[in-house]
Amino acid sequence: MSKLRSVDWVRSSPYWALHLACLLAFVPGVGFSWLALGVCVALYAVRVFALTAFYHRYFSHRTFTTTRWFAFVGALLGNLAAQKGPIWWAAHHRDHHRYSDKEQDVHSPVVHGFIWSHMLWFLTPENFKTNISNVPDLYKRWELRLIDRYEFVAPIALAVGLFFLGWGLHEWAPSLGVNGMQMLVWGFFISTVAVYHVTYSINSLAHVIGKRRFKTTDDSRNNWLLALLTFGEGWHNNHHYFPNSARQGFYWWEIDLSYYTLVVLSWFGLVWDLKRVPDKVLQAGLRQAPAPAAAQQR
C-alpha cells in the first residue's frame, strides 16, 4: 500500500487518460479502417525500433556508432513513444544493469512485484528525476537535453498531426472511410499503449517467464514471444550476460529485428562499428544450453 501511495496520481493522470482514450474506438463515428490500422502498426514498428535500437542499444549501451545528427533522429523517434527523453531513459536503464534484481533496481519484479515493475515505478516523484551522474556522456549534448526538457512536445505534435491527417483524408478521399478521431485513436492512442506494454514487459515478464541460457546474477530470461514483439529485446538473459553487443539474439535462430535493421542501416553508412558477440560467449551459451536439433545440424 505504501508503494501505491507513492504514485503521483495527479501528475500521472495523462498516462491513465491515454489508456482510457483507446475505448473511443467503440464510440459511434470513430470506427475502424484498414488504413488506420496500418498507421497504427507502422507507428508501433517505428517507435519500438527507435526505443530498442537507439534508447537502449545506442544511448544506454553504446553498442554501435553513428553521427550526432542521426542519433538525434533516433532520439526524436524514440521520444514519439511518450516514454520520456533519452537521457532519463538511459540513466534509469544503466542503474537497472548495475543493480539488476537487487533492492536498488526500481523495476525488479523479483524485489518489488510484477505490477510495480511493469508500470508504476516511473509514476513516482523520485523516479521522475534523472541521475545525471549516470549519463554525463549524453548530458553534454544540448539536443538531447532539449528533448528531455520538452519531452511532451513531439508526442503531442504526432497526435495532432494524425488527427489532421485523418480529417484531411475524410475531406479529400472519403472512400477510405477515415476521419480525424479514428486516425488519432488508432494511430496514436492504441498504438502508443501497445508500445508501452510491450516494452514494459521486458522489465517485468522477461525477469519472470522464459529460459535462462546463461548464469547471471539476476533473474533475466529469454522469451521468444517477447523477442518478436519487441524486435529482439526478449533475448533478455543474453543481453544481461553480455550487454555490450548490438545484437541481442546471439544465434541465427534467435530473431532480432532491431539488429537486422541496424545492419541494413550500416550498408548506407548511417551506423557502423556494430559490436559483435565474442565467440567465447557464443560457445559458453551453447555449452550451458545446447542449440535446437535443427540448429546443430546446420
Short mmCIF file of C-alpha atoms in Angstrom, two decimals:
data_model
loop_
_atom_site.label_atom_id
_atom_site.label_comp_id
_atom_site.label_asym_id
_atom_site.label_seq_id
_atom_site.Cartn_x
_atom_site.Cartn_y
_atom_site.Cartn_z
CA MET A 1 0.00 0.00 0.00
CA SER A 2 2.84 2.41 0.78
CA LYS A 3 4.14 1.92 -2.76
CA LEU A 4 0.74 2.75 -4.25
CA ARG A 5 0.57 5.89 -2.12
CA SER A 6 3.93 6.99 -3.55
CA VAL A 7 2.49 7.15 -7.08
CA ASP A 8 1.79 10.73 -8.13
CA TRP A 9 -1.75 10.10 -9.35
CA VAL A 10 -2.30 13.72 -10.40
CA ARG A 11 0.85 14.13 -12.44
CA SER A 12 0.37 10.69 -13.99
CA SER A 13 -3.26 11.36 -14.96
CA PRO A 14 -2.40 11.91 -18.67
CA TYR A 15 -0.90 8.40 -18.69
CA TRP A 16 -4.14 6.86 -17.42
CA ALA A 17 -6.22 9.08 -19.72
CA LEU A 18 -4.27 7.77 -22.71
CA HIS A 19 -5.34 4.24 -21.80
CA LEU A 20 -8.98 5.26 -21.41
CA ALA A 21 -8.85 7.08 -24.74
CA CYS A 22 -8.36 3.74 -26.51
CA LEU A 23 -12.03 3.00 -25.70
CA LEU A 24 -13.02 5.78 -28.08
CA ALA A 25 -12.56 3.19 -30.85
CA PHE A 26 -16.00 1.87 -29.82
CA VAL A 27 -17.69 5.27 -30.00
CA PRO A 28 -20.04 5.71 -33.00
CA GLY A 29 -18.42 7.87 -35.64
CA VAL A 30 -14.86 6.80 -34.81
CA GLY A 31 -14.91 3.23 -36.02
CA PHE A 32 -12.27 1.23 -37.85
CA SER A 33 -10.50 1.26 -41.20
CA TRP A 34 -7.66 -0.79 -42.59
CA LEU A 35 -5.73 2.40 -43.27
CA ALA A 36 -5.98 3.47 -39.63
CA LEU A 37 -4.88 0.00 -38.52
CA GLY A 38 -1.95 0.18 -40.96
CA VAL A 39 -0.85 3.52 -39.50
CA CYS A 40 -1.22 2.02 -36.00
CA VAL A 41 1.05 -0.91 -36.88
CA ALA A 42 3.57 1.26 -38.75
CA LEU A 43 3.94 3.70 -35.86
CA TYR A 44 4.21 0.78 -33.44
CA ALA A 45 7.09 -0.64 -35.50
CA VAL A 46 8.94 2.65 -35.96
CA ARG A 47 8.75 3.56 -32.27
CA VAL A 48 9.61 0.10 -30.95
CA PHE A 49 12.68 0.11 -33.19
CA ALA A 50 13.67 3.60 -32.03
CA LEU A 51 13.37 2.59 -28.38
CA THR A 52 15.22 -0.70 -28.77
CA ALA A 53 17.93 0.40 -31.18
CA PHE A 54 18.54 3.97 -30.02
CA TYR A 55 17.25 4.49 -26.48
CA HIS A 56 18.51 1.09 -25.42
CA ARG A 57 21.34 -0.19 -27.58
CA TYR A 58 22.86 3.16 -28.51
CA PHE A 59 22.18 5.69 -25.75
CA SER A 60 22.24 3.22 -22.85
CA HIS A 61 24.99 0.84 -24.03
CA ARG A 62 26.85 2.44 -26.96
CA THR A 63 26.78 -0.81 -28.92
CA PHE A 64 27.30 0.94 -32.27
CA THR A 65 28.49 4.25 -33.63
CA THR A 66 26.57 6.85 -35.59
CA THR A 67 26.67 10.53 -36.40
CA ARG A 68 25.33 13.09 -33.98
CA TRP A 69 22.53 14.10 -36.34
CA PHE A 70 21.35 10.53 -36.88
CA ALA A 71 21.47 9.88 -33.14
CA PHE A 72 19.19 12.92 -32.79
CA VAL A 73 16.79 11.44 -35.35
CA GLY A 74 16.74 8.19 -33.36
CA ALA A 75 16.17 10.10 -30.11
CA LEU A 76 13.30 12.06 -31.62
CA LEU A 77 11.64 8.92 -32.98
CA GLY A 78 12.04 7.26 -29.59
CA ASN A 79 10.55 10.30 -27.89
CA LEU A 80 7.42 9.89 -30.06
CA ALA A 81 6.67 6.79 -27.97
CA ALA A 82 5.95 9.09 -25.00
CA GLN A 83 8.42 7.29 -22.72
CA LYS A 84 10.28 10.46 -21.76
CA GLY A 85 13.62 11.56 -23.19
CA PRO A 86 16.76 9.52 -23.98
CA ILE A 87 18.77 10.94 -21.06
CA TRP A 88 16.14 10.00 -18.47
CA TRP A 89 15.63 6.59 -20.09
CA ALA A 90 19.32 5.71 -20.31
CA ALA A 91 20.05 6.91 -16.77
CA HIS A 92 17.47 4.55 -15.31
CA HIS A 93 18.48 1.70 -17.57
CA ARG A 94 22.14 1.92 -16.60
CA ASP A 95 21.04 1.65 -12.97
CA HIS A 96 18.99 -1.41 -13.91
CA HIS A 97 22.12 -3.17 -15.12
CA ARG A 98 24.12 -2.02 -12.13
CA TYR A 99 21.58 -3.32 -9.59
CA SER A 100 19.54 -5.84 -11.58
CA ASP A 101 17.05 -7.67 -9.32
CA LYS A 102 18.53 -6.12 -6.19
CA GLU A 103 16.77 -3.69 -3.88
CA GLN A 104 18.13 -0.66 -5.76
CA ASP A 105 16.66 -1.93 -9.06
CA VAL A 106 13.50 0.20 -9.13
CA HIS A 107 11.69 -2.07 -11.60
CA SER A 108 12.62 -5.56 -10.48
CA PRO A 109 9.56 -7.84 -10.33
CA VAL A 110 11.54 -10.18 -8.09
CA VAL A 111 12.01 -7.47 -5.44
CA HIS A 112 9.09 -5.09 -5.93
CA GLY A 113 6.35 -7.17 -7.56
CA PHE A 114 5.02 -7.51 -11.08
CA ILE A 115 2.66 -4.53 -11.46
CA TRP A 116 5.14 -2.16 -9.85
CA SER A 117 7.96 -3.28 -12.13
CA HIS A 118 5.71 -3.20 -15.18
CA MET A 119 4.28 0.31 -14.99
CA LEU A 120 4.01 2.00 -11.61
CA TRP A 121 7.66 2.65 -10.77
CA PHE A 122 8.06 5.53 -13.24
CA LEU A 123 4.94 7.30 -11.93
CA THR A 124 6.59 8.25 -8.63
CA PRO A 125 8.21 11.63 -7.87
CA GLU A 126 11.59 10.09 -7.08
CA ASN A 127 11.72 8.34 -10.45
CA PHE A 128 10.61 11.40 -12.40
CA LYS A 129 14.15 12.61 -11.69
CA THR A 130 17.24 11.91 -13.78
CA ASN A 131 20.52 10.88 -12.18
CA ILE A 132 22.82 12.94 -14.40
CA SER A 133 25.91 11.26 -12.92
CA ASN A 134 24.83 8.09 -14.75
CA VAL A 135 24.82 9.76 -18.16
CA PRO A 136 27.48 12.51 -18.36
CA ASP A 137 28.20 11.48 -21.96
CA LEU A 138 24.60 12.14 -23.01
CA TYR A 139 24.09 15.25 -20.91
CA LYS A 140 26.81 17.03 -22.89
CA ARG A 141 24.53 17.07 -25.94
CA TRP A 142 22.24 20.10 -25.95
CA GLU A 143 19.84 18.50 -28.43
CA LEU A 144 19.24 15.54 -26.11
CA ARG A 145 18.74 17.88 -23.16
CA LEU A 146 16.18 19.72 -25.28
CA ILE A 147 14.21 16.53 -25.93
CA ASP A 148 14.28 15.62 -22.24
CA ARG A 149 13.26 19.14 -21.21
CA TYR A 150 10.29 19.22 -23.62
CA GLU A 151 9.52 15.51 -23.69
CA PHE A 152 5.80 16.07 -24.31
CA VAL A 153 6.14 18.23 -27.46
CA ALA A 154 6.88 15.54 -30.05
CA PRO A 155 4.16 13.10 -28.89
CA ILE A 156 1.55 15.88 -28.84
CA ALA A 157 2.67 17.03 -32.31
CA LEU A 158 2.31 13.44 -33.56
CA ALA A 159 -1.20 13.16 -32.09
CA VAL A 160 -2.30 16.49 -33.61
CA GLY A 161 -0.74 15.59 -36.96
CA LEU A 162 -2.57 12.26 -37.04
CA PHE A 163 -5.89 13.95 -36.29
CA PHE A 164 -5.45 16.40 -39.16
CA LEU A 165 -4.26 13.63 -41.47
CA GLY A 166 -7.47 11.73 -40.79
CA TRP A 167 -9.54 14.90 -41.17
CA GLY A 168 -7.88 15.69 -44.50
CA LEU A 169 -8.42 12.17 -45.83
CA HIS A 170 -12.06 12.33 -44.76
CA GLU A 171 -12.49 15.54 -46.73
CA TRP A 172 -10.49 14.65 -49.83
CA ALA A 173 -10.72 10.86 -50.02
CA PRO A 174 -13.97 9.89 -48.24
CA SER A 175 -13.96 6.46 -49.88
CA LEU A 176 -11.14 5.46 -47.49
CA GLY A 177 -13.55 5.60 -44.56
CA VAL A 178 -11.10 7.53 -42.38
CA ASN A 179 -11.74 10.51 -40.12
CA GLY A 180 -9.73 12.62 -37.72
CA MET A 181 -10.78 10.93 -34.49
CA GLN A 182 -10.30 7.48 -35.97
CA MET A 183 -6.74 8.22 -37.04
CA LEU A 184 -5.99 9.80 -33.67
CA VAL A 185 -7.40 6.84 -31.72
CA TRP A 186 -5.78 4.09 -33.77
CA GLY A 187 -2.62 5.87 -34.87
CA PHE A 188 -1.75 7.41 -31.53
CA PHE A 189 -3.76 6.17 -28.55
CA ILE A 190 -3.93 2.45 -29.35
CA SER A 191 -0.50 2.30 -30.98
CA THR A 192 1.17 4.14 -28.09
CA VAL A 193 -0.46 1.97 -25.41
CA ALA A 194 0.63 -1.14 -27.32
CA VAL A 195 4.21 0.16 -27.44
CA TYR A 196 4.00 0.93 -23.72
CA HIS A 197 3.08 -2.51 -22.53
CA VAL A 198 5.18 -4.47 -24.98
CA THR A 199 8.33 -2.58 -24.00
CA TYR A 200 7.44 -2.59 -20.29
CA SER A 201 7.20 -6.36 -20.45
CA ILE A 202 10.99 -6.58 -20.71
CA ASN A 203 11.25 -5.09 -17.20
CA SER A 204 8.54 -7.37 -15.83
CA LEU A 205 7.82 -10.55 -17.79
CA ALA A 206 11.40 -11.03 -19.04
CA HIS A 207 12.51 -11.42 -15.43
CA VAL A 208 9.76 -13.94 -14.65
CA ILE A 209 8.86 -16.07 -17.70
CA GLY A 210 11.34 -17.68 -20.06
CA LYS A 211 14.54 -19.69 -20.22
CA ARG A 212 17.94 -18.89 -18.75
CA ARG A 213 20.68 -19.76 -21.22
CA PHE A 214 23.38 -18.02 -19.19
CA LYS A 215 24.01 -17.96 -15.47
CA THR A 216 23.70 -14.33 -14.42
CA THR A 217 23.41 -12.65 -11.03
CA ASP A 218 19.79 -11.67 -11.76
CA ASP A 219 16.63 -13.42 -12.95
CA SER A 220 16.76 -12.25 -16.58
CA ARG A 221 15.24 -14.68 -19.07
CA ASN A 222 14.98 -15.29 -22.78
CA ASN A 223 11.42 -15.21 -24.11
CA TRP A 224 10.93 -15.79 -27.86
CA LEU A 225 7.45 -14.23 -27.98
CA LEU A 226 8.64 -11.04 -26.30
CA ALA A 227 11.62 -11.04 -28.66
CA LEU A 228 9.26 -10.99 -31.65
CA LEU A 229 7.03 -8.28 -30.18
CA THR A 230 9.95 -6.07 -29.08
CA PHE A 231 12.17 -6.64 -32.14
CA GLY A 232 14.80 -8.58 -30.22
CA GLU A 233 14.66 -7.29 -26.64
CA GLY A 234 13.11 -10.52 -25.40
CA TRP A 235 16.53 -12.23 -25.53
CA HIS A 236 16.99 -10.58 -22.18
CA ASN A 237 19.14 -13.20 -20.49
CA ASN A 238 21.56 -12.98 -23.43
CA HIS A 239 21.65 -9.23 -23.03
CA HIS A 240 22.28 -9.28 -19.29
CA TYR A 241 25.11 -11.76 -19.74
CA PHE A 242 26.80 -9.61 -22.41
CA PRO A 243 25.16 -6.17 -22.70
CA ASN A 244 27.83 -4.66 -24.95
CA SER A 245 26.61 -6.29 -28.16
CA ALA A 246 24.42 -4.58 -30.76
CA ARG A 247 22.83 -7.99 -31.24
CA GLN A 248 20.67 -9.49 -28.50
CA GLY A 249 19.58 -12.58 -30.41
CA PHE A 250 23.01 -14.15 -30.22
CA TYR A 251 22.35 -17.11 -32.55
CA TRP A 252 20.83 -17.29 -36.01
CA TRP A 253 17.64 -18.89 -34.72
CA GLU A 254 17.09 -16.05 -32.21
CA ILE A 255 15.21 -13.46 -34.27
CA ASP A 256 16.35 -9.89 -33.60
CA LEU A 257 14.63 -7.45 -35.94
CA SER A 258 16.30 -4.38 -34.46
CA TYR A 259 19.73 -5.83 -35.14
CA TYR A 260 18.82 -6.75 -38.72
CA THR A 261 17.60 -3.19 -39.28
CA LEU A 262 20.83 -1.79 -37.86
CA VAL A 263 22.77 -3.98 -40.26
CA VAL A 264 20.78 -2.57 -43.19
CA LEU A 265 21.40 0.97 -41.95
CA SER A 266 25.13 0.16 -41.80
CA TRP A 267 25.07 -0.65 -45.52
CA PHE A 268 24.14 3.01 -46.12
CA GLY A 269 26.78 4.34 -43.72
CA LEU A 270 24.23 5.64 -41.22
CA VAL A 271 25.58 3.44 -38.41
CA TRP A 272 28.80 1.48 -38.11
CA ASP A 273 31.03 -0.42 -35.68
CA LEU A 274 28.19 -2.67 -34.55
CA LYS A 275 29.70 -4.53 -31.62
CA ARG A 276 29.71 -8.30 -32.01
CA VAL A 277 29.14 -11.08 -29.53
CA PRO A 278 32.57 -12.65 -28.79
CA ASP A 279 32.99 -16.26 -29.91
CA LYS A 280 33.77 -17.33 -26.36
CA VAL A 281 30.36 -16.01 -25.23
CA LEU A 282 28.60 -17.87 -28.05
CA GLN A 283 30.43 -21.08 -27.20
CA ALA A 284 29.66 -20.67 -23.49
CA GLY A 285 25.98 -20.26 -24.30
CA LEU A 286 25.91 -23.44 -26.36
CA ARG A 287 27.60 -25.37 -23.58
CA GLN A 288 25.12 -24.14 -20.99
CA ALA A 289 22.03 -24.62 -23.17
CA PRO A 290 22.50 -26.70 -26.35
CA ALA A 291 21.04 -25.37 -29.57
CA PRO A 292 17.88 -26.91 -31.07
CA ALA A 293 18.49 -30.11 -33.04
CA ALA A 294 17.85 -28.38 -36.37
CA ALA A 295 20.44 -25.72 -35.48
CA GLN A 296 23.03 -28.33 -34.53
CA GLN A 297 22.68 -29.97 -37.96
CA ARG A 298 23.13 -26.70 -39.80
#
